[in-house]
PDB file of C-alpha atoms in Angstrom:
ATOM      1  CA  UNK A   1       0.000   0.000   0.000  1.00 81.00           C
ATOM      2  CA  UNK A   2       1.242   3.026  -1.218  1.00 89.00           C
ATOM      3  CA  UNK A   3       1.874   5.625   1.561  1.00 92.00           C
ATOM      4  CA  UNK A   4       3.872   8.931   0.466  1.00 95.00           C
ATOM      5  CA  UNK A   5       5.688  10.287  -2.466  1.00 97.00           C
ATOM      6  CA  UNK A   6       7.411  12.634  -3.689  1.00 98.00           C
ATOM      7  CA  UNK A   7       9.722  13.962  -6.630  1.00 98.00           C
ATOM      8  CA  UNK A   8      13.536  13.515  -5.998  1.00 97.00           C
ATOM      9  CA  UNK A   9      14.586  17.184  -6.338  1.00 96.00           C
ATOM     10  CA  UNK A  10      17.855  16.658  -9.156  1.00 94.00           C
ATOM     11  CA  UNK A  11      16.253  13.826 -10.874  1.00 95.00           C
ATOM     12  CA  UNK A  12      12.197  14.745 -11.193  1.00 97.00           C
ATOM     13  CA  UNK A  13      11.329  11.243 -10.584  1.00 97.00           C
ATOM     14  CA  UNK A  14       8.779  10.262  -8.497  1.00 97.00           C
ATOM     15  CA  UNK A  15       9.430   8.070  -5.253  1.00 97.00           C
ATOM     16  CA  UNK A  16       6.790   6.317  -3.644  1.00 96.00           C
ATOM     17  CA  UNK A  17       7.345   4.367   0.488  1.00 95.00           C
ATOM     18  CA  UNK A  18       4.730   1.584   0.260  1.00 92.00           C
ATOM     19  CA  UNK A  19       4.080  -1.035   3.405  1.00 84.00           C
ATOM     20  CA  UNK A  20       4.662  -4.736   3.568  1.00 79.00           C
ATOM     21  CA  UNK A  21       3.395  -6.971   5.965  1.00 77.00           C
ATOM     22  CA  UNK A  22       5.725  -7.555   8.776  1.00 77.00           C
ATOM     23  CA  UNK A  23       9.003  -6.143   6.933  1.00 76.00           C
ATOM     24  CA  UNK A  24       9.530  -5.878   2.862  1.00 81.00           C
ATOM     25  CA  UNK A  25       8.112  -2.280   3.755  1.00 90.00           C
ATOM     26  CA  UNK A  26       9.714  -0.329   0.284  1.00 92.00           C
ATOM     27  CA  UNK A  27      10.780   2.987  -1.514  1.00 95.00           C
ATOM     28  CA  UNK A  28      10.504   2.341  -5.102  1.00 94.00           C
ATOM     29  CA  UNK A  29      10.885   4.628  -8.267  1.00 96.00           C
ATOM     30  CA  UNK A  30       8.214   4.553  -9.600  1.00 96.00           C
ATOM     31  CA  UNK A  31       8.709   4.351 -13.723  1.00 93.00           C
ATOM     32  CA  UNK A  32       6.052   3.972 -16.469  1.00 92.00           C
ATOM     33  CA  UNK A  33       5.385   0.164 -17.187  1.00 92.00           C
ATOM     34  CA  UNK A  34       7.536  -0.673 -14.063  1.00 90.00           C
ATOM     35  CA  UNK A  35       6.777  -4.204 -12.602  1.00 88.00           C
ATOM     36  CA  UNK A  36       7.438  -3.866  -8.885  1.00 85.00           C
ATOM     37  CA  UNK A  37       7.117  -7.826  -8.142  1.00 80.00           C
ATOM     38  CA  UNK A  38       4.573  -7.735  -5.342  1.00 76.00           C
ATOM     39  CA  UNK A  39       3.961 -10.445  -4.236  1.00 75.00           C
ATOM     40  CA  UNK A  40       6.179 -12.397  -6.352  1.00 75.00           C
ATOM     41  CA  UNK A  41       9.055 -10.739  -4.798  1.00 78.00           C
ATOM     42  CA  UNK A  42       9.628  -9.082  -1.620  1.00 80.00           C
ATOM     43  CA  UNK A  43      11.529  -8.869   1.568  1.00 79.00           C
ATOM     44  CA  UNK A  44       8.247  -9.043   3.537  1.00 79.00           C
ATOM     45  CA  UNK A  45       7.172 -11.455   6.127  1.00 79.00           C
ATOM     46  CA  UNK A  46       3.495 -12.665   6.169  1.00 80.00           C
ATOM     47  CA  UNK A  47       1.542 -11.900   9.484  1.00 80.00           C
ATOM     48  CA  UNK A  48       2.245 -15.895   9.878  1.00 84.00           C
ATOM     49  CA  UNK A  49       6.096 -15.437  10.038  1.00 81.00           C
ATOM     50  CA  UNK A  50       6.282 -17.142   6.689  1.00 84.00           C
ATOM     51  CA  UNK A  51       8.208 -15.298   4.005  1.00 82.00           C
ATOM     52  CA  UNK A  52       5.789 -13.760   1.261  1.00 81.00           C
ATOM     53  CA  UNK A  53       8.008 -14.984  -1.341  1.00 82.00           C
ATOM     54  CA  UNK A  54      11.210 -17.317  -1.682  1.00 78.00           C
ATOM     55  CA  UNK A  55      12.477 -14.895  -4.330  1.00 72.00           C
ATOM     56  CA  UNK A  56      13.747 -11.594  -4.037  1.00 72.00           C
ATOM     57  CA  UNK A  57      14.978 -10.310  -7.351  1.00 74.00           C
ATOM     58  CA  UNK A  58      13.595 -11.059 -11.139  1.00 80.00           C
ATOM     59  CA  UNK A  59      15.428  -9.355 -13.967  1.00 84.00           C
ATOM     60  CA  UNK A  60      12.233  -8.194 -15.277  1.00 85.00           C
ATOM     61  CA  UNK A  61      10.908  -6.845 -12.148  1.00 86.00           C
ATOM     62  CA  UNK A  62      11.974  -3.362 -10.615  1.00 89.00           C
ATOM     63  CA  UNK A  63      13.732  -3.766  -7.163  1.00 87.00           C
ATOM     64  CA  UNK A  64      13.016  -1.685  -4.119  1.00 90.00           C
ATOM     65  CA  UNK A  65      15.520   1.442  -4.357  1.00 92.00           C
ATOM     66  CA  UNK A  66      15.125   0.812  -0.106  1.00 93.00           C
ATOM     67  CA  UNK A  67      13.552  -1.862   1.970  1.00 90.00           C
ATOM     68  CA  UNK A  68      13.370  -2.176   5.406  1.00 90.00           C
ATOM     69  CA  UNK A  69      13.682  -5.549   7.447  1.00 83.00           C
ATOM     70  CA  UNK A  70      11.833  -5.473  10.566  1.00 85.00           C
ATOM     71  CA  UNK A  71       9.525  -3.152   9.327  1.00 89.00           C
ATOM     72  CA  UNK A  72       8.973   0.691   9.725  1.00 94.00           C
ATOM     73  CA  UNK A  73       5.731   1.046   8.435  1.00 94.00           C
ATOM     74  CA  UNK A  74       6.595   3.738   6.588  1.00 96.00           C
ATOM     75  CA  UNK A  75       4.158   6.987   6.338  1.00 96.00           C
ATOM     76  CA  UNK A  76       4.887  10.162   4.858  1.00 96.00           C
ATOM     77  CA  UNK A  77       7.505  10.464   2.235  1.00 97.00           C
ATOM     78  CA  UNK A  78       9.278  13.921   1.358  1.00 98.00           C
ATOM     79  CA  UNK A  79      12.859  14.874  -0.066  1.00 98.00           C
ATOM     80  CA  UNK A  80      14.222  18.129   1.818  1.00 98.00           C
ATOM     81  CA  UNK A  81      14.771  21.347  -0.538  1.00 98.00           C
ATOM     82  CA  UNK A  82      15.188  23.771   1.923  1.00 97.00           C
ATOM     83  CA  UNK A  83      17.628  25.830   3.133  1.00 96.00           C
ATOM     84  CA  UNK A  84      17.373  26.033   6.895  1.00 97.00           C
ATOM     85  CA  UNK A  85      19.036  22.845   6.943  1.00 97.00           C
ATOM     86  CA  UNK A  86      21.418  22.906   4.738  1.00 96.00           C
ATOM     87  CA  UNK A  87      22.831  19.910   5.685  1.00 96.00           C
ATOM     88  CA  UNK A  88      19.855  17.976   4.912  1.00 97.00           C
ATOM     89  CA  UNK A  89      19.713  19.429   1.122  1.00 96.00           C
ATOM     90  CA  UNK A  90      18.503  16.719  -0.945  1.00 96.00           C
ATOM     91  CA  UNK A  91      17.924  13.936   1.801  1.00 97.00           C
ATOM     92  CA  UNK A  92      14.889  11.665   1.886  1.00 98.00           C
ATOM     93  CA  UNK A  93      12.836  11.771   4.831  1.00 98.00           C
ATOM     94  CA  UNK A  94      10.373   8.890   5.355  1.00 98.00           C
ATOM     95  CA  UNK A  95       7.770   8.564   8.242  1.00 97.00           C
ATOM     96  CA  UNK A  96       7.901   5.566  10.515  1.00 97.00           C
ATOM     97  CA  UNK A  97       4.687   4.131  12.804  1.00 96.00           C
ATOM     98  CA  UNK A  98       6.574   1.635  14.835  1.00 95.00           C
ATOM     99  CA  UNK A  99       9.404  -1.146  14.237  1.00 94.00           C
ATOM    100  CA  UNK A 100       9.319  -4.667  13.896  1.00 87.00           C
ATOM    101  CA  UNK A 101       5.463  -3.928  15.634  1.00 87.00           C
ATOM    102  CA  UNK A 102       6.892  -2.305  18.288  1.00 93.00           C
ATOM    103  CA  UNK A 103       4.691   0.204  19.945  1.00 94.00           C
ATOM    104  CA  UNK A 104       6.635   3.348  20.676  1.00 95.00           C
ATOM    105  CA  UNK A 105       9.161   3.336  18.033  1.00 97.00           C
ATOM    106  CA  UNK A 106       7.651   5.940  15.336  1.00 97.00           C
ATOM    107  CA  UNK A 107      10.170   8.343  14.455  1.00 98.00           C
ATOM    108  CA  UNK A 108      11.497  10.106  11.149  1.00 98.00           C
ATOM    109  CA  UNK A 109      13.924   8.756   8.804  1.00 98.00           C
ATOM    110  CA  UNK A 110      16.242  11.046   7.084  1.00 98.00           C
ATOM    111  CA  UNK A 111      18.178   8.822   4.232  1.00 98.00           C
ATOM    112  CA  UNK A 112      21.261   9.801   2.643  1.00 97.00           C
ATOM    113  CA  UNK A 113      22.343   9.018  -0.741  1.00 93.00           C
ATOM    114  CA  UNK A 114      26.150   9.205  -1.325  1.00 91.00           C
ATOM    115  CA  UNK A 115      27.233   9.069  -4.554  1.00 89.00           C
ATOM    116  CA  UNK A 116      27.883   5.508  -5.451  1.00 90.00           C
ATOM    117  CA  UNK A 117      24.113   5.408  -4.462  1.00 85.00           C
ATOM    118  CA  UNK A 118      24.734   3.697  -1.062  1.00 91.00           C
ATOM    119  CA  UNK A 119      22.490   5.053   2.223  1.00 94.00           C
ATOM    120  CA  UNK A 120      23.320   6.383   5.533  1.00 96.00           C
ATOM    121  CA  UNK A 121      20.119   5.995   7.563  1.00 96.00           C
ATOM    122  CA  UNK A 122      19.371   8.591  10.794  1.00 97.00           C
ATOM    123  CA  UNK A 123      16.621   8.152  13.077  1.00 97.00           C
ATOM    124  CA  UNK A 124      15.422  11.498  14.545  1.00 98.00           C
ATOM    125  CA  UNK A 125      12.447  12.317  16.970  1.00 97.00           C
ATOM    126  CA  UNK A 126      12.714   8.599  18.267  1.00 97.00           C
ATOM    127  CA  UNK A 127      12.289   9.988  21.975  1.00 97.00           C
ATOM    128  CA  UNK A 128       8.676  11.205  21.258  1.00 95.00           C
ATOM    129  CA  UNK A 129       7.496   7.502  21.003  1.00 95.00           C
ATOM    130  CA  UNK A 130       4.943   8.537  18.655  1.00 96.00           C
ATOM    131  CA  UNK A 131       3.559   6.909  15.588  1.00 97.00           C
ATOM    132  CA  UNK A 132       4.567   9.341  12.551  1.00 98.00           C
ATOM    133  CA  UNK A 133       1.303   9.495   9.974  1.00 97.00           C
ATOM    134  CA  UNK A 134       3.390  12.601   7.581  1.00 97.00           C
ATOM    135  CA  UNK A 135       6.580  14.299   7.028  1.00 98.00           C
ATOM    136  CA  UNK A 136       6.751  17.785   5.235  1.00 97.00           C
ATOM    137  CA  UNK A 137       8.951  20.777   4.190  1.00 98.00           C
ATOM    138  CA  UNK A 138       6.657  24.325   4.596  1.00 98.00           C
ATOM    139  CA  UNK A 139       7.237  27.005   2.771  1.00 97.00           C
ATOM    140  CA  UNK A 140       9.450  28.803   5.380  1.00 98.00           C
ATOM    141  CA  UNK A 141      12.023  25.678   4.710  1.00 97.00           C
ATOM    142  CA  UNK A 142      11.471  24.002   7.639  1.00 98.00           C
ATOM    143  CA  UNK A 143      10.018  20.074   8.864  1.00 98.00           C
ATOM    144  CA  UNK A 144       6.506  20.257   9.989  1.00 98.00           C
ATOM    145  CA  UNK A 145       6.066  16.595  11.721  1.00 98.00           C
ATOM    146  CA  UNK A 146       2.242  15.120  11.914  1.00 98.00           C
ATOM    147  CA  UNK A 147       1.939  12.204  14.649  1.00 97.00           C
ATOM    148  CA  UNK A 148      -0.859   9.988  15.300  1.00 95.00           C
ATOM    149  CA  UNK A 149      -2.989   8.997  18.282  1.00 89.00           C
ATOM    150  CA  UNK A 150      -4.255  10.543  21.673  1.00 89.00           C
ATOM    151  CA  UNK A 151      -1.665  12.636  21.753  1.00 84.00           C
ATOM    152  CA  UNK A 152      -1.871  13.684  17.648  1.00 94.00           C
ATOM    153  CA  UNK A 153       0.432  16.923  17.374  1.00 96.00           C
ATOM    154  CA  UNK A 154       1.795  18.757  14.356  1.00 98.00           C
ATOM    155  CA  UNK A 155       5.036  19.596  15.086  1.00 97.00           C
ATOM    156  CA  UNK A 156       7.670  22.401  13.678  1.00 98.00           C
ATOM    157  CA  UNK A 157      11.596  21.190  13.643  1.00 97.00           C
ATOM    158  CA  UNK A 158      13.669  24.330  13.796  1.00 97.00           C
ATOM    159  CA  UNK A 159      17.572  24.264  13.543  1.00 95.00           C
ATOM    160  CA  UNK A 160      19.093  24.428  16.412  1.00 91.00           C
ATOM    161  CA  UNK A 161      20.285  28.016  18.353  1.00 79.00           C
TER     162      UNK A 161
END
């Protein structure tokens, strides 16, 4: 199930963060005519702790650009253009409910692409122990954070001093 996208900033193509069931959750480019093998291929384990599938790659199928293995259940997807972070220029930032079904593990993921196209994954916000439904840049260049639950909150991310 689809569950953000967003166009990569350099490129203009268009990234989607989909679930799995209990890990296989993805980010996939998404290309015309693309084939992205669910559920003949996947990372994901079924609710039954059975893999989905015994395969996980098919030259004819697209692969998963990311995949995550216990599960994020990833929300919100969003690639930062600002500049009050400057540091952050270009990063992906993904939305995370929980881990591996863990309540009290939401956070925000901010990926990093080097560029041999390997990732350096930070976790940020993980001390809030809240479910994160949406990740977004506002206009003013800075994160605007929605979580989920009883204690829902939209929340602004300033830099620091």
């Amino acid at each position: 199930v689809i569950e953000g996208m967003d166009f990569h900033p350099q490129t203009g193509a268009l990234w989607a963060s989909e679930h799995g069931p209990m890990g296989g959750d993805e980010v996939n480019i998404i290309r015309p005519g693309g084939n992205y093998g669910w559920p003949l291929l996947t990372y994901g384990i079924d609710y039954d702790g059975k893999p989905v599938s015994q395969r996980r790659w098919r030259e004819d199928l697209v692969e998963p650009k990311i995949f995550w293995v216990p599960s994020i259940a990833p929300s919100g997807t969003m690639f930062y253009t600002g500049n009050r972070f400057p540091q952050w220029k270009d990063n992906l930032f993904v939305g995370a409910l929980q881990v591996g079904r863990i309540p009290g593990t939401g956070h925000v993921q901010r990926i990093v692409f080097n560029e041999n196209g390997e990732q350096y994954r930070e976790s940020l916000l993980t001390e809030l122990k809240q479910r994160i439904r949406d990740v977004k840049q506002g206009p003013d260049g800075l994160l605007y954070v929605l979580t989920e639950g009883p204690e829902a909150a939209l929340l602004k991310v300033e830099p620091a001093g």
